[in-house]
Short mmCIF file of C-alpha atoms and ligand atoms in Angstrom, two decimals:
data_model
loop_
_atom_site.label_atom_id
_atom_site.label_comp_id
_atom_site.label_asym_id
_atom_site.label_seq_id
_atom_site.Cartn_x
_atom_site.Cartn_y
_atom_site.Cartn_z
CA UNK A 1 149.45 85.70 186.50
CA UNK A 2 151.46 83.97 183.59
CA UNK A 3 152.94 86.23 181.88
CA UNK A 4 155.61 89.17 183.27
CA UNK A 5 154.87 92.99 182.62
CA UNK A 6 157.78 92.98 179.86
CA UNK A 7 156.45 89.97 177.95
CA UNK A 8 152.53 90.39 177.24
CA UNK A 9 150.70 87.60 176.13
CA UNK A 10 148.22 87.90 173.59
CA UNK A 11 146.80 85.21 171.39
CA UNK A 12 146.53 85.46 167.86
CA UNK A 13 144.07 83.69 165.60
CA UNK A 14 146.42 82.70 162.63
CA UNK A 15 143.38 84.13 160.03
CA UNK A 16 143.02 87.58 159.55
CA UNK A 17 139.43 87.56 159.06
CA UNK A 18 139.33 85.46 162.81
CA UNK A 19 140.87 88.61 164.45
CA UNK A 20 140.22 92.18 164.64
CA UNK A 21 142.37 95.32 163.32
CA UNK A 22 141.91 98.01 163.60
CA UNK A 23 143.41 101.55 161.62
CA UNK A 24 145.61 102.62 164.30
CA UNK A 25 148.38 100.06 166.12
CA UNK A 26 151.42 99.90 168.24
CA UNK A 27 153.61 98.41 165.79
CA UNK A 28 154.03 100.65 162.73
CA UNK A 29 157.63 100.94 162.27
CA UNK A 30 158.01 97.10 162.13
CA UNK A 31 154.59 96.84 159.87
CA UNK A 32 156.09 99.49 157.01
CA UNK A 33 159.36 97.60 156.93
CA UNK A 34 157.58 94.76 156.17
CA UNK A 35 155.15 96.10 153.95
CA UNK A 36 158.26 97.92 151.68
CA UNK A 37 159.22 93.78 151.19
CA UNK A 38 155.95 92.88 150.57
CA UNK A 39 155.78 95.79 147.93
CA UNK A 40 159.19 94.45 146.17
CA UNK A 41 157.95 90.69 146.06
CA UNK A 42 154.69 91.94 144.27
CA UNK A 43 157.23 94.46 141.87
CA UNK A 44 158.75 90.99 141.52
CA UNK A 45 156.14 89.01 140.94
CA UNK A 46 156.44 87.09 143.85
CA UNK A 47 153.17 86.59 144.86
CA UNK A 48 153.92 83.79 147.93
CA UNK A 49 156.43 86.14 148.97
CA UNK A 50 154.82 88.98 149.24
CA UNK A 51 151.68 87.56 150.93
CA UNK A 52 154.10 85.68 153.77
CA UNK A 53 155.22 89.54 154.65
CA UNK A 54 152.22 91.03 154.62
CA UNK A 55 150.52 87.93 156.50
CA UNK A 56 153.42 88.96 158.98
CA UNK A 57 152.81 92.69 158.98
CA UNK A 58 148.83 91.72 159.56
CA UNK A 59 149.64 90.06 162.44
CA UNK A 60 151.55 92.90 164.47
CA UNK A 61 148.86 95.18 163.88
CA UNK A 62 146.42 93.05 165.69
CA UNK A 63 148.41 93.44 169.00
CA UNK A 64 147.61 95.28 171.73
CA UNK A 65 150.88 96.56 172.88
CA UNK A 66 154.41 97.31 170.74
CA UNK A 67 156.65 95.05 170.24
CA UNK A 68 159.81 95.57 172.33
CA UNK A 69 161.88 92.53 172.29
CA UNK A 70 161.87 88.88 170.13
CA UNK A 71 160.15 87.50 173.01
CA UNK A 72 157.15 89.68 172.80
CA UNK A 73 156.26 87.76 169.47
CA UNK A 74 156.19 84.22 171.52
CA UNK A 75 152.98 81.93 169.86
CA UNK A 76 152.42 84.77 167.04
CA UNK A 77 151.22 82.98 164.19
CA UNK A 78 152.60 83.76 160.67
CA UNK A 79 155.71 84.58 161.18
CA UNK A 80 158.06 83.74 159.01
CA UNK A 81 161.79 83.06 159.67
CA UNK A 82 162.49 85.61 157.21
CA UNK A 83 159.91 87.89 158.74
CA UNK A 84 161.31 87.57 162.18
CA UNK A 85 165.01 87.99 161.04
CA UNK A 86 163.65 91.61 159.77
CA UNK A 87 162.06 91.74 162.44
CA UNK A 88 165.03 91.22 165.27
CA UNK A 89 167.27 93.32 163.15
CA UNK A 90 164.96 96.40 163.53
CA UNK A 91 164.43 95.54 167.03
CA UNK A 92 168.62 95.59 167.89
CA UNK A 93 169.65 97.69 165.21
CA UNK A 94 167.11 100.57 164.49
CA UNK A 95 166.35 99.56 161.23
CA UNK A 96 166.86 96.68 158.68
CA UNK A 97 169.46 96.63 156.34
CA UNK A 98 167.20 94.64 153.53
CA UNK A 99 164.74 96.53 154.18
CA UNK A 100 166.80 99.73 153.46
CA UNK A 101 168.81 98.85 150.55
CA UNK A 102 165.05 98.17 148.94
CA UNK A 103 163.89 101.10 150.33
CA UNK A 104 166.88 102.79 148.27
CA UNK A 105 167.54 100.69 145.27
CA UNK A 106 166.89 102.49 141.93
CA UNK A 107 164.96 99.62 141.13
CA UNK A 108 162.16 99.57 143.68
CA UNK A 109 162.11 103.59 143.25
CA UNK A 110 161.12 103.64 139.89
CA UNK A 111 158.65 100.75 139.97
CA UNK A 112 157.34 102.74 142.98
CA UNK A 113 157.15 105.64 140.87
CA UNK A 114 155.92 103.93 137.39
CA UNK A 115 153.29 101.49 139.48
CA UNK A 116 151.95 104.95 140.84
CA UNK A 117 150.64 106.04 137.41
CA UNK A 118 146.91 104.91 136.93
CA UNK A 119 146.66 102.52 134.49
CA UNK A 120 150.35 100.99 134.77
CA UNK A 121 150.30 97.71 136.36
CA UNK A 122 153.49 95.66 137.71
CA UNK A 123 154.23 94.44 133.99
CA UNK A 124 154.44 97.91 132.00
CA UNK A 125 156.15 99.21 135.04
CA UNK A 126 159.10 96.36 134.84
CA UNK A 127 159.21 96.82 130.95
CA UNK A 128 159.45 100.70 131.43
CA UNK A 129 162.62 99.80 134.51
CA UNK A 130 164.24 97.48 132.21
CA UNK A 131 163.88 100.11 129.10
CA UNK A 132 165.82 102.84 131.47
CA UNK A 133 162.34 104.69 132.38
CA UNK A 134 162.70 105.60 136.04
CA UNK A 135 159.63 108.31 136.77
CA UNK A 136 156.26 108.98 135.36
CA UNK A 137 158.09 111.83 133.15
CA UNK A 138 159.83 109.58 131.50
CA UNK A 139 156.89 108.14 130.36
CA UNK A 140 155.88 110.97 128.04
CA UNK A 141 159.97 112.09 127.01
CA UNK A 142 160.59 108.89 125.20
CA UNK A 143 157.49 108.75 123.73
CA UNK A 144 156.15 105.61 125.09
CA UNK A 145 152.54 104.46 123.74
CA UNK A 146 150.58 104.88 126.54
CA UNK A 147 146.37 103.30 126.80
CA UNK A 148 143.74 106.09 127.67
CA UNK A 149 143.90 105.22 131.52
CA UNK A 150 147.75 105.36 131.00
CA UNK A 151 147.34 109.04 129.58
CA UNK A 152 145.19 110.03 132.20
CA UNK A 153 147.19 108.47 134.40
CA UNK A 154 150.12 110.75 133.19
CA UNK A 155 148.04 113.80 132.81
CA UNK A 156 146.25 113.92 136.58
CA UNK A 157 149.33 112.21 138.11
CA UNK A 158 150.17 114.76 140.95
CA UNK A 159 146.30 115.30 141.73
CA UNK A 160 146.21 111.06 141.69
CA UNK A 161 149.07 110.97 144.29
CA UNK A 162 148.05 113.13 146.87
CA UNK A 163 145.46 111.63 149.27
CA UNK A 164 141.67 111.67 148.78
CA UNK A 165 140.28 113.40 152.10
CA UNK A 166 137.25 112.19 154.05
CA UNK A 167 135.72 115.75 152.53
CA UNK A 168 136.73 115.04 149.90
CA UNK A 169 135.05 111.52 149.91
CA UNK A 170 131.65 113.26 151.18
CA UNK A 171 131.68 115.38 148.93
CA UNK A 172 131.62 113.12 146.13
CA UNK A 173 129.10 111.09 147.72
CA UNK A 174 126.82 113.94 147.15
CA UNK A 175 127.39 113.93 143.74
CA UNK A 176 127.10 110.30 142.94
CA UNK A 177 123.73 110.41 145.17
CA UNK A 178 122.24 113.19 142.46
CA UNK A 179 123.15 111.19 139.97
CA UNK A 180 121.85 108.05 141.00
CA UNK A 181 118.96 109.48 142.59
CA UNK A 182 118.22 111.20 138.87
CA UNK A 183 118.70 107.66 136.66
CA UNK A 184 116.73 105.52 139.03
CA UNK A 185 115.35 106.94 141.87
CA UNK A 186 114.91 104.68 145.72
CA UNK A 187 118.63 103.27 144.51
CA UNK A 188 120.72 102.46 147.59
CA UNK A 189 124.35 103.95 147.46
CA UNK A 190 127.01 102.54 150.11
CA UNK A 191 130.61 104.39 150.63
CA UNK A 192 132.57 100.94 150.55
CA UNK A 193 136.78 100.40 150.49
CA UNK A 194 138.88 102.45 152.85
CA UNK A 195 136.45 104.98 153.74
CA UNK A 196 133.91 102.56 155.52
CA UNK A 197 136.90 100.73 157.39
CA UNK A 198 137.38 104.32 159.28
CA UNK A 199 140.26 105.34 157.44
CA UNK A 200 140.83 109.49 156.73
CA UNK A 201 142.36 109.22 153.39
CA UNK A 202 142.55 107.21 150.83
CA UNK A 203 143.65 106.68 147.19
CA UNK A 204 140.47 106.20 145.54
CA UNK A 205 136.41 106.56 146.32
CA UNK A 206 134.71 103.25 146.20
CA UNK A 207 130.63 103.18 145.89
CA UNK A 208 128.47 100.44 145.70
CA UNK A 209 125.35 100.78 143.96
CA UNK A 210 122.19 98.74 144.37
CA UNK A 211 118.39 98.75 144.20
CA UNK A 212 116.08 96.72 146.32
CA UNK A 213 113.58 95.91 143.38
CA UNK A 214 115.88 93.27 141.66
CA UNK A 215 116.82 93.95 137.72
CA UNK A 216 115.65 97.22 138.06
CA UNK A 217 120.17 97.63 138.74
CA UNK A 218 120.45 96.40 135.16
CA UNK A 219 121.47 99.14 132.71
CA UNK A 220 122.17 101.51 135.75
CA UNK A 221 125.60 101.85 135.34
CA UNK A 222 125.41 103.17 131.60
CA UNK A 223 122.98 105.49 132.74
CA UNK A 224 124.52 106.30 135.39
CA UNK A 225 127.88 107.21 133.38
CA UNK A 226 126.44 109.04 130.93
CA UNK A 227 124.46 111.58 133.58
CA UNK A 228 128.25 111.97 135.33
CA UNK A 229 129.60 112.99 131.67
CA UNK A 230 127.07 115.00 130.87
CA UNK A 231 127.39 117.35 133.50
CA UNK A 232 131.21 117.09 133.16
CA UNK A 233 132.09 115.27 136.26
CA UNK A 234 134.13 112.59 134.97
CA UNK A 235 137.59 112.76 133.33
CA UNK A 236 137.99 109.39 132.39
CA UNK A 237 136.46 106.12 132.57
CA UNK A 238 136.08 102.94 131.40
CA UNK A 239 133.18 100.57 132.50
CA UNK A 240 133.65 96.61 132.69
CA UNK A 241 132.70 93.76 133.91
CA UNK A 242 133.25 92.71 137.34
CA UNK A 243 136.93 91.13 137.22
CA UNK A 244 135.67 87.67 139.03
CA UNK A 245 133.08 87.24 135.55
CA UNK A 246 136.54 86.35 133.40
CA UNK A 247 138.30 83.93 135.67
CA UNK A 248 136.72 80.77 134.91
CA UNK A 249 137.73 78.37 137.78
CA UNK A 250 137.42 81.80 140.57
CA UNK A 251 135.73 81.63 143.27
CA UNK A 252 131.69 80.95 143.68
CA UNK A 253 130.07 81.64 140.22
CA UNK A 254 126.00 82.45 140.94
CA UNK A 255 123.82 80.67 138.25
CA UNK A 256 122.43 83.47 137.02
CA UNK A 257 122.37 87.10 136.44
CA UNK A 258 126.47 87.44 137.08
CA UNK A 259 126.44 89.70 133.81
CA UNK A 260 124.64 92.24 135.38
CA UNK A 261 127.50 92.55 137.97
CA UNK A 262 129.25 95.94 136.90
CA UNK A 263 132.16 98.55 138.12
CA UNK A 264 133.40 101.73 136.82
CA UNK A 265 137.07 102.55 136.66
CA UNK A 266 136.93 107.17 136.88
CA UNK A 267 138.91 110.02 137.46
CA UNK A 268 136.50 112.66 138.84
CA UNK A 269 136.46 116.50 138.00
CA UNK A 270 135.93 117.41 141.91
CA UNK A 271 135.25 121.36 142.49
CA UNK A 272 136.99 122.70 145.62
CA UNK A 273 135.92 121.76 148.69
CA UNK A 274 135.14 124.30 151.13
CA UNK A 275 136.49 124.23 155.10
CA UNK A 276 132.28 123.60 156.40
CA UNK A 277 132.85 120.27 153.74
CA UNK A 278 129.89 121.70 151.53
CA UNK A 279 131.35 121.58 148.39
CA UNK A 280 131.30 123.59 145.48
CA UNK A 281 130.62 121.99 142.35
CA UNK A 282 131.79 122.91 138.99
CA UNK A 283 130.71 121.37 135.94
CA UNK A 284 133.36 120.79 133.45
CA UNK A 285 131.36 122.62 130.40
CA UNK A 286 133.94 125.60 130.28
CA UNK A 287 137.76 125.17 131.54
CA UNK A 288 137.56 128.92 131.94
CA UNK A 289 141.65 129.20 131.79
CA UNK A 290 142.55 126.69 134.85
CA UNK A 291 143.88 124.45 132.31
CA UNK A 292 147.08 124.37 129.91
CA UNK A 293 147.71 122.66 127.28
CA UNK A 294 151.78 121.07 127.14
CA UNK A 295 152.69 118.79 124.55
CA UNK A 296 149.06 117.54 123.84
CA UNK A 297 148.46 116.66 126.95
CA UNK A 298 146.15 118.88 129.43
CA UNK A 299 148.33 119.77 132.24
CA UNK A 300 146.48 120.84 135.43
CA UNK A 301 148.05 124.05 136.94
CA UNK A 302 148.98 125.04 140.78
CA UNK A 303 146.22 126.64 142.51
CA UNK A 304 143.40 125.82 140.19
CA UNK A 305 139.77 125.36 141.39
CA UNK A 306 139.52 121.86 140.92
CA UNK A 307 141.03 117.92 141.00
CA UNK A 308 141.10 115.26 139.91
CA UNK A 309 139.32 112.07 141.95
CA UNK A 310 140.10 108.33 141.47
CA UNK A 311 136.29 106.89 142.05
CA UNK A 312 135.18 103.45 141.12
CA UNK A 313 131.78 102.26 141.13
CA UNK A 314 130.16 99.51 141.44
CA UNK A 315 126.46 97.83 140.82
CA UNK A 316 125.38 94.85 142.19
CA UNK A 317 121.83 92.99 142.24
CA UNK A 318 120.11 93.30 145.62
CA UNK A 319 120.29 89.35 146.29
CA UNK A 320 124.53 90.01 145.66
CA UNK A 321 124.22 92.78 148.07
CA UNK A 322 125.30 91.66 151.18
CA UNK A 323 128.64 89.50 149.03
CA UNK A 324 129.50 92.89 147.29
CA UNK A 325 129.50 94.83 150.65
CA UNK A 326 131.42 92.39 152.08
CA UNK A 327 134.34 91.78 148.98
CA UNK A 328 134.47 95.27 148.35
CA UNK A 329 135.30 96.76 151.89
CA UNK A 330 138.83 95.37 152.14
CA UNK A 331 141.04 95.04 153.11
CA UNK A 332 142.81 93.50 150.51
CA UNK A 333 144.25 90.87 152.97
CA UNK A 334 141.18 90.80 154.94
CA UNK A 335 139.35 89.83 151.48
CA UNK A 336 142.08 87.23 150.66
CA UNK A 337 141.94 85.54 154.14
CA UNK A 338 138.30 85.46 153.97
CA UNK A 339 137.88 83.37 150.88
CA UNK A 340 141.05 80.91 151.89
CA UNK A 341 139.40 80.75 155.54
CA UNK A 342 136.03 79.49 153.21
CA UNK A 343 138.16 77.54 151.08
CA UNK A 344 140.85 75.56 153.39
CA UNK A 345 138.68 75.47 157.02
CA UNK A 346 135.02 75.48 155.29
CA UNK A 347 135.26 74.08 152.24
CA UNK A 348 132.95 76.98 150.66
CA UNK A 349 133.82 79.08 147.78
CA UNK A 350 133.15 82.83 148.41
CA UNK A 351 132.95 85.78 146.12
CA UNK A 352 131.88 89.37 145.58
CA UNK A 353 128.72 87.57 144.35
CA UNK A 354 127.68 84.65 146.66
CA UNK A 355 128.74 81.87 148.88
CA UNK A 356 128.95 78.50 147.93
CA UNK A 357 128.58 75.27 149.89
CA UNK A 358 130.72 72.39 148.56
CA UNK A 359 129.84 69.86 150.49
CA UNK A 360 125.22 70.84 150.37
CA UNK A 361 126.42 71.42 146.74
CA UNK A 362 124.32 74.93 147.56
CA UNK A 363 124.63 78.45 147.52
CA UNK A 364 124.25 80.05 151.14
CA UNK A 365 121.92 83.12 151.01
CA UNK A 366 122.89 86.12 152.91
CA UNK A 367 120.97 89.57 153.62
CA UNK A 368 123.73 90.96 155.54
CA UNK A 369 127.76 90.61 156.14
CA UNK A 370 126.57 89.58 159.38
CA UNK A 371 125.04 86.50 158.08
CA UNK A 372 128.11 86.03 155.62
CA UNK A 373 130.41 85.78 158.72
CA UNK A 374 127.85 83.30 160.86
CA UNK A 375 127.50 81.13 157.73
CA UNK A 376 131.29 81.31 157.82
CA UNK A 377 131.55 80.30 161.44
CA UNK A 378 133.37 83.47 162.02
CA UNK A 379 132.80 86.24 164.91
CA UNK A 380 131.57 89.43 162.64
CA UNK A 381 134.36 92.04 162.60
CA UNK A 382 133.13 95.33 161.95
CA UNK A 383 134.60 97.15 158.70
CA UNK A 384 136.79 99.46 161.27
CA UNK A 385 138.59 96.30 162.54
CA UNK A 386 139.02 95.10 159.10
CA UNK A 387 142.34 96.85 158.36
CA UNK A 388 144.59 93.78 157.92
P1 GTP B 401 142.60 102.97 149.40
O1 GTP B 401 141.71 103.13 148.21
O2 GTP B 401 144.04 102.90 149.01
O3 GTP B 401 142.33 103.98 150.44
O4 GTP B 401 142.28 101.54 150.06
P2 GTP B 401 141.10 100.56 149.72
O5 GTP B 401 141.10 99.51 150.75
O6 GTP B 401 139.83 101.31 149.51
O7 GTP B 401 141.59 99.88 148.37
P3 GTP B 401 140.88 99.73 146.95
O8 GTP B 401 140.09 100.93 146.59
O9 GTP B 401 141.96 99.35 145.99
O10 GTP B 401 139.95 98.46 147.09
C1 GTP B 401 138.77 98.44 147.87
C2 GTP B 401 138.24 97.06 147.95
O11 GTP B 401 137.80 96.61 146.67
C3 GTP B 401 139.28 96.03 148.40
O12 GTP B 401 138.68 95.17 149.31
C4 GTP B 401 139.62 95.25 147.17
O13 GTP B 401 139.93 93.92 147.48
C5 GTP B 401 138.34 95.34 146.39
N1 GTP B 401 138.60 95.24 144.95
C6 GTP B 401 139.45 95.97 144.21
N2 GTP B 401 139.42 95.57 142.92
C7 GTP B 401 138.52 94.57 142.85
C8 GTP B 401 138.00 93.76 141.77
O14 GTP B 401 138.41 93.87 140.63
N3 GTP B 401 137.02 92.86 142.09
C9 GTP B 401 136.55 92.74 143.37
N4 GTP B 401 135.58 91.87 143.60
N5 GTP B 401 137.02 93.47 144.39
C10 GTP B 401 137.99 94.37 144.13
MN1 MN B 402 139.63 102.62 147.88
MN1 MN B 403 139.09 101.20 144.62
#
């Protein structure tokens, strides 16, 4: 035996798509410290930064046991000297000091709080900080122009900030089936983002949408949006393209049929959800006094019948399938250490739509994620050990 009781040894593949993660670890008090500098770097813009911490925090959660002393992180890959300085303090000390004085600065709070609004990105949030705005209330007191996701955002804010249930999540499952299942009938409707990786909450409900007779998908979405309206299930949304279709040099670009590539931004009107997760649907034809009206703005009130749901949606062509399944279960670091694993190690180009082969100057079909990840040269990690 090499290694002692007190020092496990473990190896660590230095990708995070090479390894698996799963939801629940051994390390979480060092993985949130690291996550809250992570968080600042991206509230700064640091983008290097705050990838190096959570590439850090990534790896800890792939271990097998908690870490108990520096030597327990012996031929861990990742780790930066700045990550392992946190690391060491919180180890001796309890707790980190940096990490704390984030934690606490008025700074990080309010782009915490700002950031948490739907439709307020990093940038509006640092203009709002640097204009003296410090919650989502200030928002609306001074009068700040706000976009129609930013309104929503401000109007469904405490519904928005507490945690989508797995019920929850079932239960609107059922409704985007019926809806689906009433534009065009034999479509195939996946539960994708947190939800398939195992998690029990989440922030959002993400839903992939396909159809095995390709183009028969195109026009779905519209469709699709305007049944959900109709019956007064949605609250907001806006429908766009797929945010790959604008970057011009992204990742692989198919030849064809990209424009049919579509996702839904929502806010769900969810009825409450009974304890036997059957759920009781309301349509939103008559707010039958649950609703009040403050300066202009619908305010929901305590106790009412319903909330509001982030959902996105999603339709991809069947040939995209297997990519969209794949780029749109997460996690987020999981996705970005897939495509720089295909970049740097393969020299392929992957996307949400299709995987491309520099050097055979072809794409690389795929029916499957499990094909994705042989064509790869990767083990395939289910989507519960995806949680990077
Ligand atoms: P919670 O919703 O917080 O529970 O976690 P989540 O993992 O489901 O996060 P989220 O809903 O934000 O994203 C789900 C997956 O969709 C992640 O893998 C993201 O990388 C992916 N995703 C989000 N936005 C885009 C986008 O604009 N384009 C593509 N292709 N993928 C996206
Ligand atoms: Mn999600
Ligand atoms: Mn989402």
């Amino acid at each position: 035996l090499k290694s002692s009781e007190d020092t496990p040894s473990f190896t660590v593949k230095s990708y995070a798509c090479q390894r698996r993660t799963p939801l629940k670890h051994h390390n979480t008090f060092l993985t949130e410290a690291l996550e809250i500098l992570a968080e600042n770097a991206e509230f700064g813009e640091n983008e290097g930064r705050s990838v190096a911490f959570r590439r850090s925090a990534s790896v800890l959660k792939a271990l097998p046991y908690a870490v108990r002393q520096m030597d327990d992180l012996k031929n861990l890959p990742c780790l930066g000297e700045h990550s392992q300085r946190v690391i060491k303090e919180i180890l001796e000390d309890g707790s980190s000091r940096e990490v704390e004085s984030t934690r606490q600065s008025a700074q990080f709070q309010a782009m915490k709080a700002l950031t948490g609004v739907f439709g307020v990105g990093v940038r509006s949030a640092d203009r709002g900080f640097r204009e003296g705005l410090l919650c989502p209330s200030d928002l609306i007191r001074t009068g700040q122009k706000l976009n129609k996701a930013q309104q929503a955002g401000v109007q469904y804010y405490d519904d928005l900030n507490r945690p989508v249930t797995k019920q929850e999540a079932l239960a609107i499952s059922q409704i985007v089936e019926r809806a689906v299942n009433s534009v065009l009938p034999g479509s195939i409707i996946t539960l994708t983002g947190g939800f398939r990786r195992g998690k029990e909450v989440g922030h959002d409900v993400d839903f992939l949408i396909t159809h095995e007779e390709e183009g028969v998908e195109e026009g779905l979405m519209p469709k699709l949006v305007n049944w959900l309206d109709e019956q007064g299930f949605l609250l907001y949304q806006k429908t766009t393209r797929n945010s790959y279709l604008e970057s011009k040099d992204g990742p692989a670009r198919p030849p064809n049929n990209m424009d049919r590539f579509e996702r839904c931004f929502s806010i769900f009107k969810l009825g409450q959800c009974s304890e036997d997760s059957s759920a009781v649907l309301e349509t939103g034809s008559d707010d039958s006094g649950t609703t009040d009206n403050v300066n202009g703005t619908t305010r929901q009130q305590p106790g009412s019948s319903w909330r509001a749901v982030r959902v996105d949606l999603v339709v991809s062509p069947f040939s995209q399938f297997a990519f969209a399944t794949l780029g749109w279960t997460g996690s987020k670091l999981f996705e970005r250490e897939l495509r720089r694993w295909a970049g740097q190690e393969k020299g392929m180009s992957l996307s949400s739509h299709a995987l491309y082969d520099s050097k055979q100057q072809r794409y690389l079909r795929a029916n499957s994620e499990e094909e994705i990840f042989a064509h790869l040269g990767l083990e395939f990690i289910p989507p519960c050990e995806r949680n990077s």
